[in-house]
XYZ file of C-alpha atoms in Angstrom:
533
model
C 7.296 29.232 -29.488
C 4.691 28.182 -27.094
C 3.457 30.901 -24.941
C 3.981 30.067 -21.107
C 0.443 30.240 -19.745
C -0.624 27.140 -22.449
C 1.606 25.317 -20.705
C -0.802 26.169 -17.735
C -4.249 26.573 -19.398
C -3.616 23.690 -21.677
C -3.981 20.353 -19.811
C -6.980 22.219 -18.237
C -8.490 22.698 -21.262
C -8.057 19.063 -22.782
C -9.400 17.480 -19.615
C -12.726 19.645 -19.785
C -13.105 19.250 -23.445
C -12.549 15.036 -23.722
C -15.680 14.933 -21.763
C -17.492 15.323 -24.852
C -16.236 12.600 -26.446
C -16.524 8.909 -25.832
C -14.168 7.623 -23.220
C -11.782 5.416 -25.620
C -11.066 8.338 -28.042
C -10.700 10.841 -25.305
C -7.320 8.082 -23.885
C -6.421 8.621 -27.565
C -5.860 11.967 -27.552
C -4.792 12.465 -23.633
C -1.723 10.357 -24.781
C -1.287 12.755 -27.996
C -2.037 15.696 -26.272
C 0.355 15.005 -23.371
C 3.156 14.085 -26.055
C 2.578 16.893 -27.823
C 3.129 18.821 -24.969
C 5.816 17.063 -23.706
C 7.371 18.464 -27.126
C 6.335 21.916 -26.397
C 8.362 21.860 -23.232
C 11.224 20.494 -25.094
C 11.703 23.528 -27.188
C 11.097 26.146 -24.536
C 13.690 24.231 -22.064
C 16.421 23.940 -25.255
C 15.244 27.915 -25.466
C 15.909 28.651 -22.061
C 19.117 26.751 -21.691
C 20.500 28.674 -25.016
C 18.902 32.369 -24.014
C 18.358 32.440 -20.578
C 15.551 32.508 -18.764
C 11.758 33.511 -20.250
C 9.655 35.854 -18.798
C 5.917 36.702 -19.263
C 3.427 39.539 -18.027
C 0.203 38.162 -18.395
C -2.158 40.759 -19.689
C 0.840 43.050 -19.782
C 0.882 44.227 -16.682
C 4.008 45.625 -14.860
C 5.728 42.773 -12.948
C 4.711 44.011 -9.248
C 1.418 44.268 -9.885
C 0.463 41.404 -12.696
C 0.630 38.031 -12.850
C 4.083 37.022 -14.113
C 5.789 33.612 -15.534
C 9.285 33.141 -14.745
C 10.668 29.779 -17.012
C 14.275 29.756 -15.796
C 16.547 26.325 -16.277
C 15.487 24.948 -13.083
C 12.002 25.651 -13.522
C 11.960 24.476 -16.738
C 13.689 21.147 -16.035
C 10.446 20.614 -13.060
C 7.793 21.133 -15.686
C 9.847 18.984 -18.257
C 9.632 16.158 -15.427
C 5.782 17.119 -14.579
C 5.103 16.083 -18.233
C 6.754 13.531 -19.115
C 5.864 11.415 -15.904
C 2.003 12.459 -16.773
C 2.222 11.023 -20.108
C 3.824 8.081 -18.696
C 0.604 7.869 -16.033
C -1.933 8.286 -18.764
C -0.610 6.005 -20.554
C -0.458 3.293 -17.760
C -3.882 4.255 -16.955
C -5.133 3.707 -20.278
C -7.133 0.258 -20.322
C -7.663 1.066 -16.354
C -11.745 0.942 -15.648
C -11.455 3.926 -13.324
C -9.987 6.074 -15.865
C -12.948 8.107 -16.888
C -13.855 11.119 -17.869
C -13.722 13.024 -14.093
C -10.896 11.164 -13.529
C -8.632 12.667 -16.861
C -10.556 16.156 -15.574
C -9.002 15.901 -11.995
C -5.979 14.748 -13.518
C -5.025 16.781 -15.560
C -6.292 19.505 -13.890
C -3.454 18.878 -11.001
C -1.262 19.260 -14.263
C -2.071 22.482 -14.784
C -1.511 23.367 -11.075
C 1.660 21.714 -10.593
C 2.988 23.902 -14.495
C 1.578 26.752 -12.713
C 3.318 25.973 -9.597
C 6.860 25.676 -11.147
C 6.066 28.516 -13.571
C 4.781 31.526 -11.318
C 6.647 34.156 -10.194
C 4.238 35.430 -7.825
C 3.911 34.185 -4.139
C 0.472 34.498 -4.243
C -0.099 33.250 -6.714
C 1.816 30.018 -6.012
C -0.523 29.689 -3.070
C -3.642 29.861 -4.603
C -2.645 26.910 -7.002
C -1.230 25.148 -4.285
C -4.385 25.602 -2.310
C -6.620 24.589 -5.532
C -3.795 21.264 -6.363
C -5.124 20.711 -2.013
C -8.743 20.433 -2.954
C -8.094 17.798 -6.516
C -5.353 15.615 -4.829
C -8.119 15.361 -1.926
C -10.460 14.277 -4.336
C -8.258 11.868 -6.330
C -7.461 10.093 -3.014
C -10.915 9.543 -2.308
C -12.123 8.873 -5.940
C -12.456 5.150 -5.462
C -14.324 6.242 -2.153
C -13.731 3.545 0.172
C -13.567 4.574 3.615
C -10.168 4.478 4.775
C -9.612 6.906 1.385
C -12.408 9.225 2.967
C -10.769 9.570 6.350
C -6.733 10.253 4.657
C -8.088 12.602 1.957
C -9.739 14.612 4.621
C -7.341 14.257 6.800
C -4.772 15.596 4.169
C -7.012 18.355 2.854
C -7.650 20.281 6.443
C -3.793 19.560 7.473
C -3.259 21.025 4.520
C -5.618 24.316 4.659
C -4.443 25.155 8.340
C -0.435 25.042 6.567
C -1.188 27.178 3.906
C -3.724 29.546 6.752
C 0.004 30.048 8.100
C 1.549 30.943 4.897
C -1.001 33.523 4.121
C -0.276 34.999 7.187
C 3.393 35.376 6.725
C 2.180 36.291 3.304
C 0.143 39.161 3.898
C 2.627 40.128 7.026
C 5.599 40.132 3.878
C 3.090 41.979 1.516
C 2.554 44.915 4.082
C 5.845 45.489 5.263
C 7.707 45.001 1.786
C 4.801 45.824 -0.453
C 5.429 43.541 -3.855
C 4.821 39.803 -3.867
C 6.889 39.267 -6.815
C 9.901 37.592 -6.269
C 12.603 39.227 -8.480
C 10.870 42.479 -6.463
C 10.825 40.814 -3.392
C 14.898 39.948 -3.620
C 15.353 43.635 -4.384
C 13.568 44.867 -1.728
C 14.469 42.354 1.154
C 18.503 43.403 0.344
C 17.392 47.057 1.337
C 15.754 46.140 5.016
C 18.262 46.867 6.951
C 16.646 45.499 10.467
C 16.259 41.460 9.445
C 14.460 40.878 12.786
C 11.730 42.412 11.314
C 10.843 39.518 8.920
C 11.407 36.756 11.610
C 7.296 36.682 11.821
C 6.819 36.671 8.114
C 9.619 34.289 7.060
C 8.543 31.534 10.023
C 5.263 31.699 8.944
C 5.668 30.893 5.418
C 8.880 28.430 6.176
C 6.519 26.732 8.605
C 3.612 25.973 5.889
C 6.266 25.119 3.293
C 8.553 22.828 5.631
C 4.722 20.906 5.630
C 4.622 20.546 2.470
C 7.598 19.243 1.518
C 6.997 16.784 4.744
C 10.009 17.418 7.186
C 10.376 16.305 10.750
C 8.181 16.715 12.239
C 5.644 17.890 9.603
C 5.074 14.780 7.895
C 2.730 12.789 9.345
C 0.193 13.690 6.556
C 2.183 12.052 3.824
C 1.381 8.545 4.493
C -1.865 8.736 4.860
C -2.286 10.399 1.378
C 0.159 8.635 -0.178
C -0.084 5.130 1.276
C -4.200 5.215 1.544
C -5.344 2.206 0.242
C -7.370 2.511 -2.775
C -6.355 5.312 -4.299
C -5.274 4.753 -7.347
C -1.620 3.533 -7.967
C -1.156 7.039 -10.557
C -2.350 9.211 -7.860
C 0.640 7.662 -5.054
C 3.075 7.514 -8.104
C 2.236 11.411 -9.043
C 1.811 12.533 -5.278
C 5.247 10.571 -4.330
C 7.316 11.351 -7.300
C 6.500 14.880 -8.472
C 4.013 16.709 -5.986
C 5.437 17.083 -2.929
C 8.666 17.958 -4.690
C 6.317 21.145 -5.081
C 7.450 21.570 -1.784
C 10.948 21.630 -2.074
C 11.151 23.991 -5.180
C 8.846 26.501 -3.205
C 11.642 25.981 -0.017
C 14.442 26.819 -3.027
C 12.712 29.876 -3.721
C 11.852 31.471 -0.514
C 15.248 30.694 1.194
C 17.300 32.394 -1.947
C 14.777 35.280 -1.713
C 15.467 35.939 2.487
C 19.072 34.864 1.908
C 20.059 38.123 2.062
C 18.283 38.378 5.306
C 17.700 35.255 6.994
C 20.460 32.129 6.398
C 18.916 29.102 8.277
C 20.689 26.563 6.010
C 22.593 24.942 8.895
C 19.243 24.242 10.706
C 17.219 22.689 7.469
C 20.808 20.572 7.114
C 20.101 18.773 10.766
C 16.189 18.650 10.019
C 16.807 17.028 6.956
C 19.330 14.613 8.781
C 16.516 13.618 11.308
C 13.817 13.659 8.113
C 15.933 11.042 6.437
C 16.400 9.062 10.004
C 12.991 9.233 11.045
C 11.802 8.451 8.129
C 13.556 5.179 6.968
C 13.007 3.800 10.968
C 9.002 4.331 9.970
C 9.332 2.503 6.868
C 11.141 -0.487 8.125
C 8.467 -0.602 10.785
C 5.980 -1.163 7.973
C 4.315 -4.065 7.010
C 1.945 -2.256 4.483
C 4.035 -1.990 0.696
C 2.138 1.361 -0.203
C 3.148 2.899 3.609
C 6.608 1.291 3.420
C 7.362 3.412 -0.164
C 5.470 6.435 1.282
C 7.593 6.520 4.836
C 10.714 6.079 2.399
C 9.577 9.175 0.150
C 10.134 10.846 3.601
C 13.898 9.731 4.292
C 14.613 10.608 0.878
C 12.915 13.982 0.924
C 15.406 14.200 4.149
C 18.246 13.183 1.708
C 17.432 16.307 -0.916
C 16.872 19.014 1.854
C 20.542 17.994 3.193
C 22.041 18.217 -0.367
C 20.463 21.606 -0.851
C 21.104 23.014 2.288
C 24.581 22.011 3.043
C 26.076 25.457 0.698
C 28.207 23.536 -1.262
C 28.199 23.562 -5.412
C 28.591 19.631 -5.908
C 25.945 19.023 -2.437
C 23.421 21.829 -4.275
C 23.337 20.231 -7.349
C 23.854 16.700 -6.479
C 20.444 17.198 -4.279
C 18.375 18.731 -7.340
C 19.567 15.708 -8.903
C 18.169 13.653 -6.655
C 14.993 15.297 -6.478
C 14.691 14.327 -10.300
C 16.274 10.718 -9.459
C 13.299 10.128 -7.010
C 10.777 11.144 -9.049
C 11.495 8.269 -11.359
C 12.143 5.470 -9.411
C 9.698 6.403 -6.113
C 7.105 6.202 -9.489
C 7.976 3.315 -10.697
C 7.803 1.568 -7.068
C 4.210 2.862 -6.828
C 3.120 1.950 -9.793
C 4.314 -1.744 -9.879
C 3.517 -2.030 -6.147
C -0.498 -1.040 -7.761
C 0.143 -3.873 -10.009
C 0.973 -6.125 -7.819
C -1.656 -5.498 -5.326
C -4.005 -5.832 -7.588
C -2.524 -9.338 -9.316
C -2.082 -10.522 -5.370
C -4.932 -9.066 -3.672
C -3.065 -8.211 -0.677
C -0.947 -5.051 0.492
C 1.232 -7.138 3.058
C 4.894 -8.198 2.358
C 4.492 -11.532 4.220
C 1.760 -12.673 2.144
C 3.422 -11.445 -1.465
C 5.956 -13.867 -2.788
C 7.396 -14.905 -5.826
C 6.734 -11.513 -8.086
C 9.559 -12.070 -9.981
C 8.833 -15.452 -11.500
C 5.234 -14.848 -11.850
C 5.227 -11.005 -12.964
C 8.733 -10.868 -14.616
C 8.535 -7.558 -16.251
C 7.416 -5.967 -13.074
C 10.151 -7.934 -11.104
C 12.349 -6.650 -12.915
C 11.354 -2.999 -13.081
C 11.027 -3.119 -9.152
C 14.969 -4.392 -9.221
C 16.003 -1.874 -11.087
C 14.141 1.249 -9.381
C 15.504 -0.251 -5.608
C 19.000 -0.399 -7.442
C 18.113 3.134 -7.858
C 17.255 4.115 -5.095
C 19.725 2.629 -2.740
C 22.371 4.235 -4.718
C 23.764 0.865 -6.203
C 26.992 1.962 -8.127
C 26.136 2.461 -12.312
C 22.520 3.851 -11.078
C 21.211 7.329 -10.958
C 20.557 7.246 -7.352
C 24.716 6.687 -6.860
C 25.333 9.530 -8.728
C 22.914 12.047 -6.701
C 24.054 10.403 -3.523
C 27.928 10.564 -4.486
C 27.904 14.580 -5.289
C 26.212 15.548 -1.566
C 28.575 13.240 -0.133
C 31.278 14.716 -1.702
C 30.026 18.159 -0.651
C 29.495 16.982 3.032
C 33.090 15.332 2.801
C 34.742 16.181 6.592
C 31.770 17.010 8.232
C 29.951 14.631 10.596
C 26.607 14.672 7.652
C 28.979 12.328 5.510
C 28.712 9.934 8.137
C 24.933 10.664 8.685
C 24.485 10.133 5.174
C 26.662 6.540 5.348
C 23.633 5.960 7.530
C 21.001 7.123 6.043
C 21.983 4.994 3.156
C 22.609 2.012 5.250
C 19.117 2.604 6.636
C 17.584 2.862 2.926
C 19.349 -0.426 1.899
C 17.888 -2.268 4.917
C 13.893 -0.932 4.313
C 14.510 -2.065 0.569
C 15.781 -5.534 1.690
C 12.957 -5.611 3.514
C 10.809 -5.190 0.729
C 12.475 -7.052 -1.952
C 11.738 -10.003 0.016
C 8.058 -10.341 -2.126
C 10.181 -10.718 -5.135
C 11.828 -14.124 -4.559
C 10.115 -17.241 -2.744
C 7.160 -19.699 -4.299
C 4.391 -17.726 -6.096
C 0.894 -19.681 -4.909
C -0.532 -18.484 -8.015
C -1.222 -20.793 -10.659
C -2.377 -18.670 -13.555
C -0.195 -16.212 -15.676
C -0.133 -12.446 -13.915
C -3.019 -10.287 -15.412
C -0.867 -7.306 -16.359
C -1.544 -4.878 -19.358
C 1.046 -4.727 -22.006
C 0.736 -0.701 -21.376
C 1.441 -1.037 -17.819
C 4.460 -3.213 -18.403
C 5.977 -0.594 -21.269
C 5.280 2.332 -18.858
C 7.652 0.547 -15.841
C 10.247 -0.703 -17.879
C 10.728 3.025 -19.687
C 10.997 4.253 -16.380
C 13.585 1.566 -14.757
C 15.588 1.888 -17.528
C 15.924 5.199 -16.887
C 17.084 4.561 -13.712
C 20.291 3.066 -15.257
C 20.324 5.380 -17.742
C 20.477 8.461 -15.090
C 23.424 6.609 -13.736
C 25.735 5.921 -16.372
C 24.727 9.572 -17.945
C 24.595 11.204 -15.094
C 27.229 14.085 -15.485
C 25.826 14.534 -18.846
C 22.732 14.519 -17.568
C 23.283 17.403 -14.908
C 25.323 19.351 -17.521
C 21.975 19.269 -19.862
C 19.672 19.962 -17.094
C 20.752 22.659 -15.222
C 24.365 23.736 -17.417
C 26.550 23.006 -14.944
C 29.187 20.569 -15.416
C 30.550 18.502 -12.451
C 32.951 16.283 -12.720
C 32.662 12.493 -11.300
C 36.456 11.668 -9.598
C 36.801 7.993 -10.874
C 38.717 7.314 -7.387
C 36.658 8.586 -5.066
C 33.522 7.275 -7.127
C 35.338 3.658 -6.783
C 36.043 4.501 -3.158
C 31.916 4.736 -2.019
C 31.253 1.387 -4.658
C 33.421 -0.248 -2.084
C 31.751 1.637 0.750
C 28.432 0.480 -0.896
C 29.394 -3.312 -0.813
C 30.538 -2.522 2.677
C 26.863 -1.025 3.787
C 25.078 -4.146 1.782
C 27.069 -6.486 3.608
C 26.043 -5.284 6.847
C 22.657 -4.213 5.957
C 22.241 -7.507 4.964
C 23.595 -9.347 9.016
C 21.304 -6.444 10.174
C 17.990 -7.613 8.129
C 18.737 -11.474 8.771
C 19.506 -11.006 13.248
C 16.792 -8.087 13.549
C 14.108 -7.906 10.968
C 13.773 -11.021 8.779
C 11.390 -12.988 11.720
C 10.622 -9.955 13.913
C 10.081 -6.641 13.660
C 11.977 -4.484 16.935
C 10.080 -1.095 15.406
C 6.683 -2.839 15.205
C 5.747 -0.623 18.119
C 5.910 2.668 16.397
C 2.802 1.577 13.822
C 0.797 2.250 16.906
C 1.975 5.783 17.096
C -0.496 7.937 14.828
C -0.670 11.740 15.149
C -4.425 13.047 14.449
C -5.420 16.228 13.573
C -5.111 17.856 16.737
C -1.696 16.831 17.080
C -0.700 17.067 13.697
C -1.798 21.343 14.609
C 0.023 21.305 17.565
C 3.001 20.020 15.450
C 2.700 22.673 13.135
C 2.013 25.374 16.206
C 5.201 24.151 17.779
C 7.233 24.275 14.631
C 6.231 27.666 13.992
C 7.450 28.694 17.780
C 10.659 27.016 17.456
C 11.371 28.815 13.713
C 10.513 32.284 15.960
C 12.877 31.182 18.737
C 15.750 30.108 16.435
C 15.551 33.283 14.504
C 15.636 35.477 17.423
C 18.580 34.054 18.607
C 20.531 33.153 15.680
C 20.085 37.065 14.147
C-alpha cells in the first residue's frame, strides 16, 4: 500500500522531473503517471472504506507535535475526485501549445497542494498549502499573461493573503489558548473549555478566512475574476471551478465539527448559503460573458452545498457532499467546452455564439448533458443531490428557497443554452482535438451515470445508504416540469431581448472593498456569537 505523503510528494515530483525530457514524452508519462495514481488512490479508498480510516506520523512524531495524515472516507473520496479530474485535464491539455513544461510544473504542483489539503490533519499545516496553492493558481491565471489575467490573478492572490492573514490570527489565538493544532487534539480539547465565549475571537477569525474561500455572500467577489478571467486557460477555470474552491468547503466541514461542541452556527451558514445561491444565480443571469456566467453559477451552487450541509439533517448532509462531487463534474465539463468553443468562435459573448450544436456536435452534446446536470433534470446526478437536501429541508421555508434557487439555475442555463441552437456562420468543420472531445463526453456521461447510480453511488462513497422514495422522487420530476415551464415564460417576457439585471455588471467591488467586506464579515461573526452563546 501506497504510503500517504506520495500521494502528496508525488505529482510534485513528476512535474519537476518531466522537465528533463522533451515536451511530447513528458504528456506521455503525465497521462501514465496520473493513471497510475489514480490507481493508487483506488486501493487506499477500497482500504479505508473496508478498515477505517488511515493515519500517518510523518517522521514519527507524536500526533500534537508532527505532521500527521488523516485519509478517512470523506477525505479519501476528495483526493479520489482531485485525481481523476487531473488526469482528465492532462489529458485534454495534451496537443494544447501552452502545455509546456512550467505549465505541467504549476500544475501539478497545485495537485500536490490540493492531496495535501484533503489529507492533513494539521491546521497549520492546511494553511500553509493553501497559502502556497494562492501563489500557483495566481500564476496559472496569469500564465498566458494578457492583461486583464494580470489584474484578476493579482487581484485574487492579495484578496487571498489578507483571508488567510485572518486565519492565522484565529490560528495562533486557537494555538495559545488550546495549545495543539491537531484536529483529533483539538476536538478533545475544545469539549473540555468550559467558557465557549472564549473562542468567539479565534473561531470568527478562521470562519471568516474560510467562508472566503469557499466564496459565500458576501465573500465572493474574487471568484469571478479568477475563474472567469479571460485567457486563462480553460483547465485552470475547469480545476479552480470544479475541485479548488471545494477546498473551501471541506476546510468549513472540518472546523465547524471541531467547535461543534462549542460553537453551533449551522442555522446562520443555512440563510448565508440561501442568499449565496440567490445572489449568485441573479449575477449570472446578468452576464453576458460565458466564462463569468459559469463562474457566478459556481457561486449559487456553492450556496446550494453550504445549505445541504448545514441544515443538520442525515439525507440534507449527505445529499450536499453529493453535490459537491456532482459539481465538480459537470461545472468542469461546462468550462472546458465553453474553452473550446471560445476558441473555435473567437468570441466569449452568448449573442454572438450560435449554432454549437450542429457545428461542434460532440461538444453540443456534452454541454446538454452537464446543464441537464446541473439543473437537476430528473435521471441526472444533479436531481439526485438536489432531491436528498430537499427532502431534508422538507417543512421548512429552505424547501421553498431551494424551489427557487432551482428555478433561478434553470433560467441562467436557458440563458446560456441559447448558443447551442440557431445558424452557425461558420463554414468550415469545428477545429476540435479528438482528446478534447473524449475528455467531455467521459465526463457528461458521468453526469447521467451519477444520476441513475446515484444511491449506489453515495453508498460506495461515503457507506451510507439512503434510500430514494420512488413517490416523492416522481413528485419533484413533476415539480421540475413545473419550474421549466415557468422558467421558460420567465426567459422569453424578461430576458430573451433584454436584460432587467444588466445594471448589476456595473457593480464591481475592488480591493478596498473587497477588505472592508471581509472586515465587516468578521464583525458580524463576533456580534452573532456574542449574542447567540
Amino acid at each position: 500500500m501506497i504510503s500517504l505523503h506520495w500521494l502528496i510528494l508525488s505529482p510534485l515530483i513528476i512535474g519537476t522531473t518531466v522537465k528533463l525530457m522533451p515536451i511530447k514524452a513528458a504528456k506521455k508519462i503525465m497521462v501514465l503517471f496520473q493513471t497510475a495514481l489514480l490507481a493508487a488512490v483506488t486501493m487506499i479508498f477500497v482500504e479505508v472504506r473496508q478498515n477505517g480510516p488511515l493515519l500517518e506520523n510523518i517522521g514519527s512524531w507524536p500526533d500534537t507535535i508532527g505532521i500527521t495524515l488523516r485519509a478517512d472516507l470523506l477525505a479519501t473520496a476528495m483526493v479520489f475526485l482531485s485525481c481523476f479530474l487531473f488526469l482528465a485535464m492532462v489529458i485534454f491539455v495534451h496537443n494544447k501549445n501552452y502545455a509546456d513544461h512550467l505549465f505541467f510544473f504549476l500544475f501539478l504542483g497545485l495537485e500536490s497542494l490540493i492531496i495535501g489539503i484533503f489529507l492533513s490533519n494539521d491546521v497549520f499545516n492546511i494553511f500553509v498549502l493553501i497559502e502556497a496553492a494562492t501563489l500557483i493558481i495566481t500564476i496559472l491565471i496569469m500564465y498566458k499573461q494578457a492583461s486583464v489575467s494580470v489584474y484578476d490573478g493579482m487581484m485574487y492572490f492579495l484578496i487571498n493573503v489578507v483571508a488567510m492573514s485572518f486565519f492565522l490570527m484565529g490560528l495562533g489565538m486557537l494555538y495559545k489558548k488550546i495549545g495543539v493544532l491537531d484536529f483529533y487534539a483539538l476536538e478533545a480539547a475544545l469539549s473540555q473549555v468550559n467558557n465557549p465565549a472564549s473562542l468567539i475571537l479565534p473561531y470568527a477569525f478562521m470562519i471568516t478566512a474560510i467562508s472566503l474561500k469557499a466564496a459565500l455572500m458576501p465573500l465572493f467577489s474574487w471568484l469571478p475574476k479568477a475563474h472567469g478571467t479571460p485567457s486563462a486557460p480553460s483547465v485552470v477555470s475547469a480545476i479552480l471551478s470544479g475541485l479548488y474552491v471545494k477546498t473551501g468547503i471541506y476546510v468549513f466541514l472540518r472546523l465547524q465539527t471541531t467547535f461543534a461542541p462549542l460553537i453551533d452556527t449551522s442555522e446562520l451558514f443555512v440563510i448565508l448559503g440561501f442568499i449565496t445561491a440567490v445572489v449568485g444565480f441573479m449575477l449570472a443571469l446578468a452576464q453576458t460573458d460565458i466564462k463569468l456566467l459559469l463562474a457566478y453559477s459556481t457561486v449559487s451552487q456553492i450556496g446550494v452545498i453550504m445549505i445541504g450541509i448545514s441544515l443538520n439533517n442525515p439525507a440534507a448532509y449527505w445529499g450536499g457532499l453529493y453535490h459537491l462531487m456532482n459539481h465538480a463534474i459537470f461545472k468542469s465539463t461546462l468550462f472546458l467546452t465553453a474553452g473550446m468553443i471560445i476558441s473555435e468562435y473567437k468570441t466569449r459573448e452568448i449573442s454572438e455564439i450560435h449554432g454549437v450544436y450542429s457545428h461542434m456536435p460532440a461538444v453540443g452534446v456534452a454541454t446538454i448533458v452537464s446543464i441537464l446536470g446541473i439543473i437537476g433534470a430528473p435521471l441526472f446526478n444533479g436531481s439526485i443531490s438536489k432531491f436528498l437536501i430537499a427532502t431534508g429541508a422538507s417543512g421548512s421555508w429552505i424547501e421553498s428557497g431551494l424551489i427557487l434557487i432551482n428555478l433561478g439555475t434553470i433560467i441562467v442555463f436557458m440563458k446560456y443554452g441559447q448558443l447551442l441552437f440557431g445558424h452557425s456562420d461558420k463554414k468550415e468543420a469545428a477545429n476540435s482535438d479528438i482528446l478534447e472531445k473524449a475528455v467531455v463526453l467521459t465526463l457528461s456521461m458521468l453526469c447521467f451515470l451519477g444520476g441513475i447510480f446515484g444511491s449506489d453511488l453515495i453508498a460506495i462513497l461515503f457507506n451510507i445508504s439512503l434510500t430514494i422514495n420512488p413517490l416523492s422522487y416522481g413528485e419533484k420530476m413533476l415539480l421540475f416540469v413545473g419550474s421549466i415551464l415557468l422558467g421558460l415564460l420567465i426567459y422569453r417576457s424578461l430576458f430573451k431581448k433584454r436584460n432587467p439585471l444588466a445594471f448589476i455588471r456595473s457593480f464591481e467591488l475592488g480591493f478596498n472593498e473587497i477588505c472592508l467586506s471581509i472586515t465587516l464579515f468578521f464583525a458580524f461573526m463576533v456580534v452573532y456569537l456574542k449574542i447567540t452563546l
